[in-house]
Short mmCIF file of C-alpha atoms in Angstrom, two decimals:
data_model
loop_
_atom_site.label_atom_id
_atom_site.label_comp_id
_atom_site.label_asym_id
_atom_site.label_seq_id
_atom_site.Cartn_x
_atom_site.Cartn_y
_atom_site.Cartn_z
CA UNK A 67 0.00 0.00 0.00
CA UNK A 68 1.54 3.58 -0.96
CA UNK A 69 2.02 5.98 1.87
CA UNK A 70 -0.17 8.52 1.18
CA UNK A 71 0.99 10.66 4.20
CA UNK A 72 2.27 14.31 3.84
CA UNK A 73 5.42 14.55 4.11
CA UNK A 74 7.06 17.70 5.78
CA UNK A 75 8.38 20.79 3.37
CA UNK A 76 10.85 21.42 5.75
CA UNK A 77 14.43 19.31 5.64
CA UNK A 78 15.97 19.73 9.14
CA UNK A 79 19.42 21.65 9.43
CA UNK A 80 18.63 24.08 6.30
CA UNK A 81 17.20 27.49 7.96
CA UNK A 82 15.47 30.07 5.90
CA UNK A 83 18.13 32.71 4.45
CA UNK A 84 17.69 36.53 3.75
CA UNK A 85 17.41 35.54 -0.19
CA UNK A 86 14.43 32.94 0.70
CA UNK A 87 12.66 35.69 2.47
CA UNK A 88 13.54 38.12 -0.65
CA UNK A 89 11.95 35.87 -2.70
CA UNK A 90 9.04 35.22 -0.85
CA UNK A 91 8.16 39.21 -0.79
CA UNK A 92 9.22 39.82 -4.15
CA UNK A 93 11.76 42.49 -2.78
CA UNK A 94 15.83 42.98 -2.81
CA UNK A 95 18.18 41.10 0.14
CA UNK A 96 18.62 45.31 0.94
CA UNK A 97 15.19 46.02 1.59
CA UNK A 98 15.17 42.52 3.64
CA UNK A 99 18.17 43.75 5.30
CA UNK A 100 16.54 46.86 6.25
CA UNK A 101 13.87 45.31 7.87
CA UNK A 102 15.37 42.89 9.66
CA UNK A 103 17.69 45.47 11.32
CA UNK A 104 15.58 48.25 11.67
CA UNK A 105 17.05 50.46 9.36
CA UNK A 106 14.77 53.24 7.91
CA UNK A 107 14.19 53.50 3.55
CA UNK A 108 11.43 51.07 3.86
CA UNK A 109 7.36 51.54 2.93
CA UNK A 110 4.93 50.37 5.57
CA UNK A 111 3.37 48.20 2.89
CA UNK A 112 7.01 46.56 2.20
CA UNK A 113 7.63 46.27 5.63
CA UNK A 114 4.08 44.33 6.19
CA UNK A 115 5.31 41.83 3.04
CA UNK A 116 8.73 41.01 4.46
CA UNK A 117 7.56 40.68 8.05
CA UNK A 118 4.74 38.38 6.59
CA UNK A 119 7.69 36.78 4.45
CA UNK A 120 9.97 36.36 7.68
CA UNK A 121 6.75 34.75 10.17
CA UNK A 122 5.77 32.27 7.25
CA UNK A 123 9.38 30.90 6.59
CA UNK A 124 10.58 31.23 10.65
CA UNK A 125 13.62 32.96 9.80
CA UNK A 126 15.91 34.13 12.27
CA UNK A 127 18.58 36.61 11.68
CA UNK A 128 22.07 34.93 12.09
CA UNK A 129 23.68 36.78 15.18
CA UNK A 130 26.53 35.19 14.50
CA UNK A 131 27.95 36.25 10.92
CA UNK A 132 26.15 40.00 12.55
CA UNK A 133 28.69 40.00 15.52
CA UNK A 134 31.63 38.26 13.49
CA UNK A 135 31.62 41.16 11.23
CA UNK A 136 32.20 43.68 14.52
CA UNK A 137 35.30 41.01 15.61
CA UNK A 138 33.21 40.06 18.72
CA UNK A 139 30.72 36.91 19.16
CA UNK A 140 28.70 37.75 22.11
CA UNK A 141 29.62 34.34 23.82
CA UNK A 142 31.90 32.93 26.36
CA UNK A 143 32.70 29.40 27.31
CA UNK A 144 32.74 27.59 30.44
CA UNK A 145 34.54 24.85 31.49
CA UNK A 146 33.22 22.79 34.65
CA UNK A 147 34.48 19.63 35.79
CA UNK A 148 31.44 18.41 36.51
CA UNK A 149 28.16 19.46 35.39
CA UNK A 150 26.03 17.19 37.87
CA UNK A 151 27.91 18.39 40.67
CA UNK A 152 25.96 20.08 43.17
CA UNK A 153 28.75 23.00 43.90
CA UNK A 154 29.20 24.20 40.11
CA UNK A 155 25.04 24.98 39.81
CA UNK A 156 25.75 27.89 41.93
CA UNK A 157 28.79 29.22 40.03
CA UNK A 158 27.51 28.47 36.44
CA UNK A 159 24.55 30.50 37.52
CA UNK A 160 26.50 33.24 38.79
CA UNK A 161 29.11 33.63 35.68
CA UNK A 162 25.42 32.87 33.26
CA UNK A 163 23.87 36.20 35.24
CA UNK A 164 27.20 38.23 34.67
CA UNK A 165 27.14 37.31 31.03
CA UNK A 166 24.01 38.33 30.58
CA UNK A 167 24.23 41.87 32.11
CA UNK A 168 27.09 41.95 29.64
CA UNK A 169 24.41 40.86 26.42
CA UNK A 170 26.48 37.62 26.22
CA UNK A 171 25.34 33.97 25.98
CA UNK A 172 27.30 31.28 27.86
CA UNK A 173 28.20 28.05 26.32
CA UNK A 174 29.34 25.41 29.25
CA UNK A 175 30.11 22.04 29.66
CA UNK A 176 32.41 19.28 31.11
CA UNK A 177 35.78 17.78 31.45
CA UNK A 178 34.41 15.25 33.62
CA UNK A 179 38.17 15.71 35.40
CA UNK A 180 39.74 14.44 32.33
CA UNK A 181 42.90 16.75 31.55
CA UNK A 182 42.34 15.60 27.79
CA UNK A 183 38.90 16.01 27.45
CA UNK A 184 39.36 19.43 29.24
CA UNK A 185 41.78 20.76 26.13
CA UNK A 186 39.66 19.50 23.61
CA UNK A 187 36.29 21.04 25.15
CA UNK A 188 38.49 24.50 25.49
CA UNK A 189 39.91 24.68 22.15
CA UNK A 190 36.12 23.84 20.40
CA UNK A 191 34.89 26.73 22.35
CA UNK A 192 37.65 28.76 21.17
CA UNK A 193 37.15 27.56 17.15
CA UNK A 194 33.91 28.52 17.51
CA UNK A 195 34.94 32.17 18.62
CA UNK A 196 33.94 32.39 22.03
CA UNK A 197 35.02 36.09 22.98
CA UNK A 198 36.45 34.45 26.45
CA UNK A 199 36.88 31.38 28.50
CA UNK A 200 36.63 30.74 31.81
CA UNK A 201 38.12 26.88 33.29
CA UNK A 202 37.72 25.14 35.93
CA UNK A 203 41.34 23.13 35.73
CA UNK A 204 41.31 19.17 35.11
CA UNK A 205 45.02 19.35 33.99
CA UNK A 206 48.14 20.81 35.04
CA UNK A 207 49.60 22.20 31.65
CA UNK A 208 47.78 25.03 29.92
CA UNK A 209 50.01 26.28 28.02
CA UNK A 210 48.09 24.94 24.82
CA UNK A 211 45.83 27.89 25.58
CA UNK A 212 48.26 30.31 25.06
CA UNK A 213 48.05 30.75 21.16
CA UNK A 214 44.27 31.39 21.86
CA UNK A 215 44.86 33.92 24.54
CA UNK A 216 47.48 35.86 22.53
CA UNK A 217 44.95 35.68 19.60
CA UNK A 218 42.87 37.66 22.05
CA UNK A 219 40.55 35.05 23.62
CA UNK A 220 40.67 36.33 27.55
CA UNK A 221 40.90 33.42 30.20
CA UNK A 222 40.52 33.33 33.61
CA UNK A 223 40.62 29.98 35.83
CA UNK A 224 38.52 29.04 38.79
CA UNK A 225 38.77 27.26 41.99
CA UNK A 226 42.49 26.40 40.86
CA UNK A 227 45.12 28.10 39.45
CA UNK A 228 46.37 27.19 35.53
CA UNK A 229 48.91 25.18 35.01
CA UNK A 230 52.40 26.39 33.34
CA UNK A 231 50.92 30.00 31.89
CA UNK A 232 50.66 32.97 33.83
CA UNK A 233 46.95 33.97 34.05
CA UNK A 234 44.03 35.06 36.40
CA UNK A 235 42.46 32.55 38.73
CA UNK A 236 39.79 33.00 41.34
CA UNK A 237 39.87 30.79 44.01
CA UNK A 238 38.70 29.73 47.35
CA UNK A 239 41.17 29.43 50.31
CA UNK A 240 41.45 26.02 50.57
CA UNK A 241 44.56 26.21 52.98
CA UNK A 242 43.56 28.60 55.27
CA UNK A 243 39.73 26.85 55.53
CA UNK A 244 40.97 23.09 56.42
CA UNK A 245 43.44 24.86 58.33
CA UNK A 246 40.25 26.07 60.04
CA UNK A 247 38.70 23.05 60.11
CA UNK A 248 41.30 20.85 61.46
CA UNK A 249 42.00 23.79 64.11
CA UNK A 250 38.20 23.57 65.11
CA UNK A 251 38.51 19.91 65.69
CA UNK A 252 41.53 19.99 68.21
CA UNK A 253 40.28 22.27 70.12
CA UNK A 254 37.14 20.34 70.85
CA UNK A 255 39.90 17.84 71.92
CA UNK A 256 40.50 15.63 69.30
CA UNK A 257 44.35 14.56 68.52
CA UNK A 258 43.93 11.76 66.29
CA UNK A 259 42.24 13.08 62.79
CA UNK A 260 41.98 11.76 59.71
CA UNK A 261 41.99 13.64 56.31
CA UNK A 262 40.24 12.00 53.18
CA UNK A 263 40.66 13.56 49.95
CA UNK A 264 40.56 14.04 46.54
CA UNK A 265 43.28 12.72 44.04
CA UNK A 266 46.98 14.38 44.90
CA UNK A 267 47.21 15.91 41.62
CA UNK A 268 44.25 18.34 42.10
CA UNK A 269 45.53 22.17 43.62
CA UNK A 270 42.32 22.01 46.04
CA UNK A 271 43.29 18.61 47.16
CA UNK A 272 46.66 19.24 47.88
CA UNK A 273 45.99 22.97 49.43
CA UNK A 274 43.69 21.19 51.91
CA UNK A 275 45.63 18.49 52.81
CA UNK A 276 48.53 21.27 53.15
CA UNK A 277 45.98 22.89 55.63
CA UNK A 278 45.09 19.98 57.50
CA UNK A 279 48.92 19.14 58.52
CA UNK A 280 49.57 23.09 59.17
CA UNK A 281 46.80 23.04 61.99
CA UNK A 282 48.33 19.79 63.34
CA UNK A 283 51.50 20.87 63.15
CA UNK A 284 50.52 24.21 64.97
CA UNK A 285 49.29 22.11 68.16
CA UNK A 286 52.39 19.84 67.64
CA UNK A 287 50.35 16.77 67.10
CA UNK A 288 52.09 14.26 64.78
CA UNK A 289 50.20 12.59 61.67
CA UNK A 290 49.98 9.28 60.93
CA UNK A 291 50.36 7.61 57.34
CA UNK A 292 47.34 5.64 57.78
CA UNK A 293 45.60 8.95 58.71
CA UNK A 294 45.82 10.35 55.03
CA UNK A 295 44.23 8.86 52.26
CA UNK A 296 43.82 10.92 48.45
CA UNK A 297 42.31 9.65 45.56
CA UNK A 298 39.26 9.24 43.33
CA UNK A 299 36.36 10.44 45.13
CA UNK A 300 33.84 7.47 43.96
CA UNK A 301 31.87 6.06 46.93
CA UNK A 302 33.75 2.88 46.98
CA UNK A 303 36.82 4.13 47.41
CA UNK A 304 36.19 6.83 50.30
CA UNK A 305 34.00 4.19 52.36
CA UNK A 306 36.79 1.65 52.60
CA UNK A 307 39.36 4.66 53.42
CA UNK A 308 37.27 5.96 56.08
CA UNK A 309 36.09 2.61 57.54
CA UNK A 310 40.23 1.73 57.73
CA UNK A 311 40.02 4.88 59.85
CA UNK A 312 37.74 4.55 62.45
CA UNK A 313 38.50 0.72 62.96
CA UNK A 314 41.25 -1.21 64.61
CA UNK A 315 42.28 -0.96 68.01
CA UNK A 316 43.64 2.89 67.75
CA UNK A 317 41.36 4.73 65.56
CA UNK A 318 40.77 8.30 64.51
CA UNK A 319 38.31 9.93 66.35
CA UNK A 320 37.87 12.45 64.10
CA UNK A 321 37.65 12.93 60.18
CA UNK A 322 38.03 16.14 58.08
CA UNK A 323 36.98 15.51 55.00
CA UNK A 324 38.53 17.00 51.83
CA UNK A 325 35.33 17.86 49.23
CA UNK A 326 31.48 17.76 49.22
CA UNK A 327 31.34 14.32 47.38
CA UNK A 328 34.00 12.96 50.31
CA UNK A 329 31.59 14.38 53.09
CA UNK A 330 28.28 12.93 51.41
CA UNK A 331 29.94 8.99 51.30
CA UNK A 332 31.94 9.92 55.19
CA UNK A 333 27.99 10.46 56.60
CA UNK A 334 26.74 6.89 55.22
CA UNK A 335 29.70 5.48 56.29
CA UNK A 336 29.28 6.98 59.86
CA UNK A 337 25.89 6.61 60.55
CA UNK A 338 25.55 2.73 61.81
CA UNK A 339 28.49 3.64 64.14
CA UNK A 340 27.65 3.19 67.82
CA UNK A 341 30.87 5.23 68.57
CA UNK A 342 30.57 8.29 67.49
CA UNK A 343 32.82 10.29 65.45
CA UNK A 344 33.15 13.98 64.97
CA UNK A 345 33.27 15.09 61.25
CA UNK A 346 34.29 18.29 59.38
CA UNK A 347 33.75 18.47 55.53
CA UNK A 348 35.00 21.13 53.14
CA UNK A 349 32.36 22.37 50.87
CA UNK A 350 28.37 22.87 52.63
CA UNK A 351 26.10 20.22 51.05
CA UNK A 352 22.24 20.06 50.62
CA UNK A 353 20.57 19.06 53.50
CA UNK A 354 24.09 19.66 55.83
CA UNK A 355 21.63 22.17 58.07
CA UNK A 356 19.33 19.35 59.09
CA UNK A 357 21.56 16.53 59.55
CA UNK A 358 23.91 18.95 61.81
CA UNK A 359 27.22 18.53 59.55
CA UNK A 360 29.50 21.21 60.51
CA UNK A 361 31.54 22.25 57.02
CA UNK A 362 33.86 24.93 56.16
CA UNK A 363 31.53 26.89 53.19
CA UNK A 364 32.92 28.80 50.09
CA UNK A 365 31.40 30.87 48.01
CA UNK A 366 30.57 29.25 44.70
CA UNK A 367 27.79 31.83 43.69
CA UNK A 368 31.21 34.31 44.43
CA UNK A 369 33.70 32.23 42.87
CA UNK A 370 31.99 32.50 39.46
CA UNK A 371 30.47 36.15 39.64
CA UNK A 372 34.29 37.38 40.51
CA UNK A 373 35.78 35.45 37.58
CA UNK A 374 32.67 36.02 34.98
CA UNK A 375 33.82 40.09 36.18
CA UNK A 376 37.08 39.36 35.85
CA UNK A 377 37.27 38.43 31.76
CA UNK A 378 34.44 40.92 31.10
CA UNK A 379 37.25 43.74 32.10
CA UNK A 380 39.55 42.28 30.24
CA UNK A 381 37.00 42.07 27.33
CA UNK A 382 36.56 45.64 28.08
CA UNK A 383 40.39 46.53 27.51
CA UNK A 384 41.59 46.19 30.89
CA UNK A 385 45.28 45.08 30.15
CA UNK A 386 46.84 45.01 34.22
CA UNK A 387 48.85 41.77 34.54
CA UNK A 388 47.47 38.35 35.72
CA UNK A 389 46.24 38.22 38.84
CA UNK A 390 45.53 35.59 41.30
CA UNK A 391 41.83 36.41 43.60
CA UNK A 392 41.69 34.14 47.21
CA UNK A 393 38.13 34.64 48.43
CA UNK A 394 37.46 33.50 51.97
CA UNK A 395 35.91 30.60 53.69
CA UNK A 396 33.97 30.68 56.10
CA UNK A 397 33.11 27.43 59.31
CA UNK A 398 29.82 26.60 59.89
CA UNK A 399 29.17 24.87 63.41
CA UNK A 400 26.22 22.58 63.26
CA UNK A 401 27.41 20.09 65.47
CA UNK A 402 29.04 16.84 63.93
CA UNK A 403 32.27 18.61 64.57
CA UNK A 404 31.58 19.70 67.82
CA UNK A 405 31.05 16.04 68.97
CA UNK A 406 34.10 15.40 71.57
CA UNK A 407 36.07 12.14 71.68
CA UNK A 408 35.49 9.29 73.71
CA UNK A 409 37.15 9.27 77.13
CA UNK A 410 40.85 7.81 77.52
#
């Protein structure tokens, strides 16, 4: 039996042009021009025939050949290291809202912590003219970025520092905050602390960690090997760390732990415990206020409004040289870390 069904006009991919719309009116691609931009020259009655031309074919006027003619796209990139993680929604949000104010669209997406899959992401934003990038580091080399940026693309790295160039970053005090943290714990008399983290290779993982044996140090409380533990931050892999912990016959009685993710799989792991244990995390998560998790909080909303700022000054000419921002951290009490160790 034939298929007798109407088939669409349409062939998807193949948008309406200026000379389809022309043609449609019966007028020049200038008097289409005109209208489409505005411009004065044109009758009332023309006008009414192109509009009707432009509603009856959908076409859209293509921004982007518009704003490559002025040298600018309108468009920066993004580059998170992971798009489903809970801390970036706030900073996307904030460097989408800055952006905007600036009549920009942002383009973002994810390394998913792969160095390699970081570069590539990067340099397609930058083929397809993104006016600036801003990266969240997965790698530790950057200096493939460097023909871009002296091309004129300006770049400016979040919550860790690029690797090998000299450029701006915005970043959280990761240091001083476990510092903090650690701090906190000892003096609600805890000597024995463990630290579980992400993978060494990661600035925030190794600025924390750096934190962690400052406060200890500063009390002159020595750290264990078995006490450390960095690495992927997969629930697997942090249970079994933090279960090594708090077992045996001399066990931590206290954790700091190094991320959001690490504090999220440290609570499970905790919670069947009939011995307590007191726990600080780096990073606030949803739902920390209820279940009383006491966390040392940045500013993620701030990380990406100050860095979104940042490369629209440079966009605006600012030429100063690179510059690295440290935005505070802050402890919130809520009680897990308060929790005091078990008597001698």
């Amino acid at each position: 039996m034939a298929d007798t069904a109407r088939r669409p006009e349409h062939r998807y991919g193949n948008r309406p042009t200026m000379k389809d719309v022309a043609a449609r009116a019966g007028v020049g691609l200038k008097t289409v021009s005109r209208v489409v931009n505005g411009e004065p020259g044109v009758t009332p009655d023309t006008e009414r025939r192109v509009q009707e031309a432009i509603d009856s074919l959908g076409f859209r006027r293509n921004d982007s050949a518009r704003v490559l003619r002025k040298g600018r796209t309108a468009s920066v990139g993004l580059v998170l290291e992971d798009l489903a993680d809970p801390f970036y929604g706030p900073l996307s949000r904030a460097v989408e809202e800055v952006a905007r104010a600036h009549g920009a669209l942002l383009i973002n997406g994810s390394s998913a912590e792969d160095p390699d899959r970081e570069q590539e992401l990067a340099l397609a934003l930058c083929a397809r003219r993104v006016d600036g990038l801003i990266v969240i580091p997965a790698g530790t080399d950057h200096r493939y970025l460097e023909p871009e940026i002296k091309a004129g693309v300006a770049t400016v790295f979040v919550d860790r520092p690029a690797g090998r160039i000299d450029a701006d970053a915005v970043l959280s005090d990761s240091f001083g905050g476990a510092r903090a943290g650690v701090a906190h714990l000892i003096a609600h008399g805890h000597r024995r602390i463990g630290f579980v983290g992400d993978r060494p290779r990661i600035h925030t993982a190794t600025e924390r960690l750096r934190g962690y044996r400052a406060a200890m140090e500063d009390e002159g409380l020595a750290v264990e090997d078995s006490w450390v533990s960095l690495g992927p931050t997969d629930p697997d892999r942090v249970r079994e760390a933090v279960t090594a912990m708090v077992s045996g016959p001399e066990p931590v009685t206290a954790l700091f732990a190094g991320n959001n993710r690490v504090t999220v799989t440290a609570v499970r792991a905790l919670a069947d415990r009939e011995r307590p244990v007191a726990l600080v995390g780096f990073d606030d998560i949803e739902l920390a206020d209820l279940l009383g998790i006491t966390v040392i909080a940045q500013d993620a909303a701030a990380l990406g409004r100050t860095a979104a700022e940042r490369l629209f000054r440079r966009l605006d000419g600012i030429d100063d040289a690179p510059a690295q921002v440290v935005l505070e951290t802050r402890l919130i009490a809520r009680g897990s870390g308060e929790i005091p160790p078990p008597p001698a």
